[in-house]
């Protein structure tokens, strides 16, 4: 049945459709329109006194018509027609359904026609239509949920037309009926308002499009929502280190906190708690446990008194101890204050010294005394060698090695040695020509016969004095200190050294004569007058150092020679002597000063082996010290040279006029001698050429020279060309070399295989420029070359986390994007322990 | 005469306690140590070699299942608890510290395809091909039953039967919603027997679904129509769809960067996307030679682990194109699921051979208590390794891995194929009009289109 019906319906549809379209087209052509009720017309005119714009209305109508997608779709039978009917609130009358579907097609055609017509038709013709088209507009504006349907005339709804002229009941019509009602005017007013503020209602889009738009908007929103993380992510990515181990709550804190939470559970615990929390116990606890025993009130008053007494005694004892410690502290403080070397302190000291010195100058006796004192000190130093090596502190330092010491210690050691040096040094400045004992060392060694006697006298005197001093010391034991064992030991040592000293003196006296004779015959150990021949001979031994202060001017040329000259002739006292020879070229007058730096001179020859090792050990540090000493010596020499004649400056042997005078070779001569037999520049040129050939090779030699025929014919043209090319290429390559412009330099461009594994071929990824990469690799990051404060940050890993701590996902927090990206980044407030 | 004195303030040099270290001064002048750089290079080389010596990533296997393991879930509140579901419908709770089963959750008729636990670790949600979603109460571990003798079985707290089979489930972070993927994406509440919301876009099966842990209202899913979808719970509508050339097997959001997620693709690559710009991948992670089955981010967000059909587990840096580490054993078969542990120092993989395997995330890491001095040393080694990693020798040793032969061969074959393709492309470009042939960058190549 149903099928039949549908068929019928379909037929009817088709039929009516055809018919209708025909009719409507007829209608349009005739330009007859359904008449409006006159009242309605008036109303419209009243509302719109001005002619309505055609286009506007047309568009309105068009949009209104668009509002029927479901109906339209029903034509395609995609929708259940019944449901469509339901939507439209129409009766289940077949005819109505048919009409509706008819209308759709009709309407569309009609509208299209309208559009077309409206373009060229006159306004008057359209007037009627305008009015008619106003109606749907009015109806739609009334309320959104009213679904208006346009019923153009057709044979099926002609009844409507017949009854009312048009198929519409407008609001005005309805209002007209209410004219008598009291609310009428208000209703009308409202209606008018609504009409005035009328807007077009856009048709809803198809569902797919709707969803699309919705999704688009939703995506935008969620994008925006997500974008707020940007700055946080940025910060975390830029951070050098991300921490995930912050703020771990272990659950419980201190022992006190745990104890305070304790509550007695069992019976026993309850009893204990009752005892512990007894008010008396607490009181006692508060009183520092002094009256712990009077819990049971068994203690008598006397006992109490006794206890109090005892406590008072204890207190007084404590006080005494405190006082003592205070005293001690005060003492210590005083000592420390004593040691402080402030400026004022120094100033004061200076003043005092000045006063003393002035006193010395004024009073010859005092000066004498002072000199004696000094001399004593010096003699003692020479004998005890206190500042040489003996001190355990110094020994310890030496054992550990001086290079391991810090700067302060080094300085102290230096000072120590300097002091030693100062104390044992010959006193040149001392004006006391005969009484000055300190000159004995060098005099003994070097002076000629005439001087020798003098020196011996002086030495004898000095010896007497030292012996006296020592005897004085020997006499001292009554005072109590010398009873100590170590004192005795030192005394013995000192005596021994005195003996040794005497021995050495004797030996020296013996050798003095022989030495002198040798001087005459074999020109001695240090013959500088005849050095010209010898220096050339001992060329390999001589280490020549040039100090070209002004390389251009030869005037200020200073050649320093340090040579070790073997001393076979002399006795066991001395095997080798170090010289620092300073040759000076001062203008036209060629004189030279020789300052002999016989470091420790013969006196120390006994301890020579020790000294040597000492020198070796402390090979690093003593250099500056010695320089200082030398300089000071030199200064002293110079001062001497001002006052004395030149003979004094030079050692004894040199001063002797009998020696042939030494002519200092000229600068050029010296250089020639030094570089005799080598043509450096040519060699260098050759070397460079070799390296160039090696690194930028020519074409293979032998090309085109294999056979006689080739040689006869000459090279083929292509080969010549090739050769030419190769030559040009090579020249270009040579020009590009780094050492192309540097005449005296060879920069090898050969890459060594060993160095290759320490280099990267390209600049690695995060770096963009070579320089930045090199900069980053410049400093090592190890603990040996960085202090602990910077070693930590340098080696900190990118992610710091603790094993066993659950890391929760990130939580949002406001971040100032203009903040500097700090080290701290992810703040995980909620970290759990298992 | 001026006297030079060593100036030291007593306060600075007096030790507070006798155990305190004496202050030592060093001269850090680089001139004094001209060989320091060379020394450091050798140290770096030795550190890399030591890494190789100490690389023992495999901790142990956990057997107990009788069928392939299809899915895993970690308990967000308990570090040592991991759930695993297998193809025969068995669900187990593992204690990975002791490497044993704590309890079982029987009930599923077919394969278990999805497992997830709520953030507090109390509720376990499972779903499977039997069209049911089951909620379980997770037993709270106490000190008493740590001896391991008791193996309990647990009844489901609730069973929700639905219209279609499920392929994936994931729980919202710090919320009470969870999402299942089957015919569509359904959002469920713990207390409702029906989904509170469902998202449909297209009609194909949803393979995987994952909530964004940082932004709990966002979730992503992948479907068998090769698409990746984004959803927003607040919008009540799907948000965006992107279609790739091959199917995406799994998705993982970066827990520290809620914008970004990485997908495990069928073509053996992983793609990192910015959820705001789906037209182009941010990074393509390639090393697997077969389909990537599962992916999980480390909680630090700096690396992720992938399990592949080529029987290997790999660990990638979040912004690196190639894997940092590859794990394989002779007996490990196709890997179906991988998880990072909650502290980011272990990796758990479940594979076809019915075993769960526990690995260290860093192969040569020292386990147990590490003394501060040891830690300092390790840090230093890491730093110099990182510093000198560009140098050929260090790089070579650090990158060297011993691979199973099939994987080695496959990867070299793939390389040959890729090279050939590239060559062909270049030739085509060279022999056609300039501009007529363009190469699409790899980051866009596998994306078909983005759908609004």
Tab-separated table of C-alpha atoms in Angstrom, chain A residues 211-212 214-216 218-223 225-230 233 236-237 239 242 244 336 341 346 349 406 408-409 411-412 415 422 756-760 764-767 773 776-788 791 794-799 801-811 826 828 830 832 834, chain B residues 1-6 8 10 25-28 30 33 36-37 40-41 43 75-80 119 173-174 201 213-215 218 230 232 234-235 237-240 254-260 274-278 282 299-300 302 318 342-345 365 375-376 379-380 383-384 386-393 450-452:
chain	number	residue	atom	x	y	z
A	211	UNK	CA	31.151	21.475	12.059
A	212	UNK	CA	34.125	22.636	10.079
A	214	UNK	CA	33.246	25.015	14.808
A	215	UNK	CA	36.394	22.975	14.641
A	216	UNK	CA	38.297	25.841	13.190
A	218	UNK	CA	37.920	25.461	18.579
A	219	UNK	CA	41.360	24.905	17.161
A	220	UNK	CA	42.128	28.576	17.353
A	221	UNK	CA	41.029	28.676	20.958
A	222	UNK	CA	42.981	25.650	21.992
A	223	UNK	CA	45.979	26.960	20.094
A	225	UNK	CA	45.418	28.128	25.240
A	226	UNK	CA	48.462	26.081	24.458
A	227	UNK	CA	50.575	29.006	23.338
A	228	UNK	CA	50.862	30.303	26.868
A	229	UNK	CA	53.348	27.496	27.467
A	230	UNK	CA	55.666	28.945	24.916
A	233	UNK	CA	59.248	25.849	27.169
A	236	UNK	CA	63.526	25.321	29.884
A	237	UNK	CA	65.152	24.678	26.574
A	239	UNK	CA	68.507	26.605	30.504
A	242	UNK	CA	67.122	21.491	34.274
A	244	UNK	CA	64.031	17.732	38.764
A	336	UNK	CA	99.950	39.025	67.856
A	341	UNK	CA	103.528	45.529	61.079
A	346	UNK	CA	107.008	50.860	60.921
A	349	UNK	CA	110.475	51.831	64.273
A	406	UNK	CA	102.716	28.589	47.418
A	408	UNK	CA	104.317	33.133	50.201
A	409	UNK	CA	106.496	30.218	51.154
A	411	UNK	CA	109.146	34.292	49.036
A	412	UNK	CA	110.050	33.297	52.562
A	415	UNK	CA	114.282	35.770	51.812
A	422	UNK	CA	123.697	39.259	52.890
A	756	UNK	CA	94.212	14.964	12.690
A	757	UNK	CA	92.549	12.952	15.384
A	758	UNK	CA	92.517	15.996	17.606
A	759	UNK	CA	90.702	18.100	15.052
A	760	UNK	CA	87.279	18.193	13.531
A	764	UNK	CA	80.213	20.938	14.724
A	765	UNK	CA	76.490	21.466	14.719
A	766	UNK	CA	75.429	23.988	17.303
A	767	UNK	CA	78.316	26.272	16.442
A	773	UNK	CA	83.921	26.950	18.520
A	776	UNK	CA	84.467	27.317	23.596
A	777	UNK	CA	87.241	24.743	23.444
A	778	UNK	CA	89.986	27.030	24.644
A	779	UNK	CA	89.971	26.416	28.352
A	780	UNK	CA	90.035	22.963	29.860
A	781	UNK	CA	87.251	22.196	32.306
A	782	UNK	CA	89.040	19.768	34.576
A	783	UNK	CA	89.528	20.204	38.295
A	784	UNK	CA	93.248	20.784	37.795
A	785	UNK	CA	92.751	23.935	35.852
A	786	UNK	CA	89.636	25.288	37.481
A	787	UNK	CA	88.813	26.179	41.044
A	788	UNK	CA	86.132	24.132	42.750
A	791	UNK	CA	84.390	23.282	38.243
A	794	UNK	CA	81.271	23.674	34.198
A	795	UNK	CA	80.583	19.990	34.548
A	796	UNK	CA	76.967	20.131	35.585
A	797	UNK	CA	74.836	17.793	33.475
A	798	UNK	CA	71.901	19.047	31.431
A	799	UNK	CA	69.342	17.192	33.460
A	801	UNK	CA	67.398	14.231	38.611
A	802	UNK	CA	67.417	11.868	41.475
A	803	UNK	CA	66.885	8.182	40.969
A	804	UNK	CA	63.792	7.019	42.755
A	805	UNK	CA	61.962	10.309	42.574
A	806	UNK	CA	58.844	10.361	40.435
A	807	UNK	CA	58.876	13.350	38.117
A	808	UNK	CA	55.453	14.804	37.538
A	809	UNK	CA	54.481	16.538	34.343
A	810	UNK	CA	54.908	20.250	34.096
A	811	UNK	CA	52.480	22.603	35.774
A	826	UNK	CA	61.515	23.412	35.995
A	828	UNK	CA	58.427	20.676	40.309
A	830	UNK	CA	55.046	18.075	43.590
A	832	UNK	CA	57.033	12.240	45.371
A	834	UNK	CA	58.201	6.106	46.501
B	1	UNK	CA	114.938	47.643	54.507
B	2	UNK	CA	111.534	46.501	53.483
B	3	UNK	CA	110.594	43.166	54.824
B	4	UNK	CA	108.442	40.912	52.725
B	5	UNK	CA	105.984	38.972	54.756
B	6	UNK	CA	103.502	36.324	53.883
B	8	UNK	CA	97.462	35.577	55.496
B	10	UNK	CA	94.075	33.817	60.387
B	25	UNK	CA	96.107	27.259	46.668
B	26	UNK	CA	96.670	26.398	43.093
B	27	UNK	CA	98.042	28.361	40.281
B	28	UNK	CA	95.542	27.989	37.470
B	30	UNK	CA	97.195	27.861	31.674
B	33	UNK	CA	99.874	23.427	32.052
B	36	UNK	CA	96.004	20.188	29.786
B	37	UNK	CA	93.865	20.048	26.651
B	40	UNK	CA	91.515	16.150	28.741
B	41	UNK	CA	91.101	14.664	25.307
B	43	UNK	CA	90.378	11.481	29.462
B	75	UNK	CA	51.301	3.535	38.107
B	76	UNK	CA	51.782	7.302	38.302
B	77	UNK	CA	52.038	7.288	42.072
B	78	UNK	CA	54.156	4.195	42.570
B	79	UNK	CA	57.570	3.987	41.012
B	80	UNK	CA	57.902	0.250	41.058
B	119	UNK	CA	46.858	9.673	38.711
B	173	UNK	CA	46.170	13.629	34.390
B	174	UNK	CA	44.783	14.773	37.730
B	201	UNK	CA	35.187	12.514	12.832
B	213	UNK	CA	49.605	15.431	30.763
B	214	UNK	CA	50.516	19.084	30.926
B	215	UNK	CA	47.271	20.342	29.464
B	218	UNK	CA	43.747	18.138	25.261
B	230	UNK	CA	43.319	16.475	18.207
B	232	UNK	CA	39.675	19.466	23.271
B	234	UNK	CA	36.272	22.012	26.667
B	235	UNK	CA	35.218	22.565	23.082
B	237	UNK	CA	34.271	18.922	19.318
B	238	UNK	CA	37.255	17.495	17.515
B	239	UNK	CA	39.747	20.193	16.833
B	240	UNK	CA	42.040	19.243	14.031
B	254	UNK	CA	55.911	15.597	25.818
B	255	UNK	CA	55.196	15.926	29.541
B	256	UNK	CA	57.409	18.982	29.897
B	257	UNK	CA	56.311	20.696	26.699
B	258	UNK	CA	52.539	20.468	26.417
B	259	UNK	CA	52.662	21.912	22.923
B	260	UNK	CA	54.578	19.069	21.388
B	274	UNK	CA	53.895	21.106	17.292
B	275	UNK	CA	50.169	20.827	17.957
B	276	UNK	CA	49.712	24.316	16.578
B	277	UNK	CA	51.472	23.648	13.309
B	278	UNK	CA	50.522	20.277	11.998
B	282	UNK	CA	59.331	19.596	13.879
B	299	UNK	CA	59.208	12.273	32.435
B	300	UNK	CA	62.074	14.711	31.965
B	302	UNK	CA	64.296	15.212	27.066
B	318	UNK	CA	63.521	14.760	21.858
B	342	UNK	CA	58.413	7.377	36.650
B	343	UNK	CA	61.864	8.683	37.553
B	344	UNK	CA	63.201	8.485	34.052
B	345	UNK	CA	66.005	6.081	34.765
B	365	UNK	CA	74.890	4.251	34.530
B	375	UNK	CA	79.027	11.612	41.187
B	376	UNK	CA	81.421	14.460	40.574
B	379	UNK	CA	79.636	14.437	35.841
B	380	UNK	CA	83.111	15.378	34.768
B	383	UNK	CA	81.066	16.875	30.454
B	384	UNK	CA	84.298	16.032	28.692
B	386	UNK	CA	80.141	16.018	25.500
B	387	UNK	CA	82.909	18.470	24.890
B	388	UNK	CA	85.028	16.236	22.726
B	389	UNK	CA	82.268	14.297	21.035
B	390	UNK	CA	83.023	15.991	17.743
B	391	UNK	CA	86.449	14.514	17.535
B	392	UNK	CA	86.521	11.529	15.223
B	393	UNK	CA	87.848	8.935	17.597
B	450	UNK	CA	45.783	18.943	7.307
B	451	UNK	CA	42.003	18.883	7.602
B	452	UNK	CA	40.104	21.645	9.300
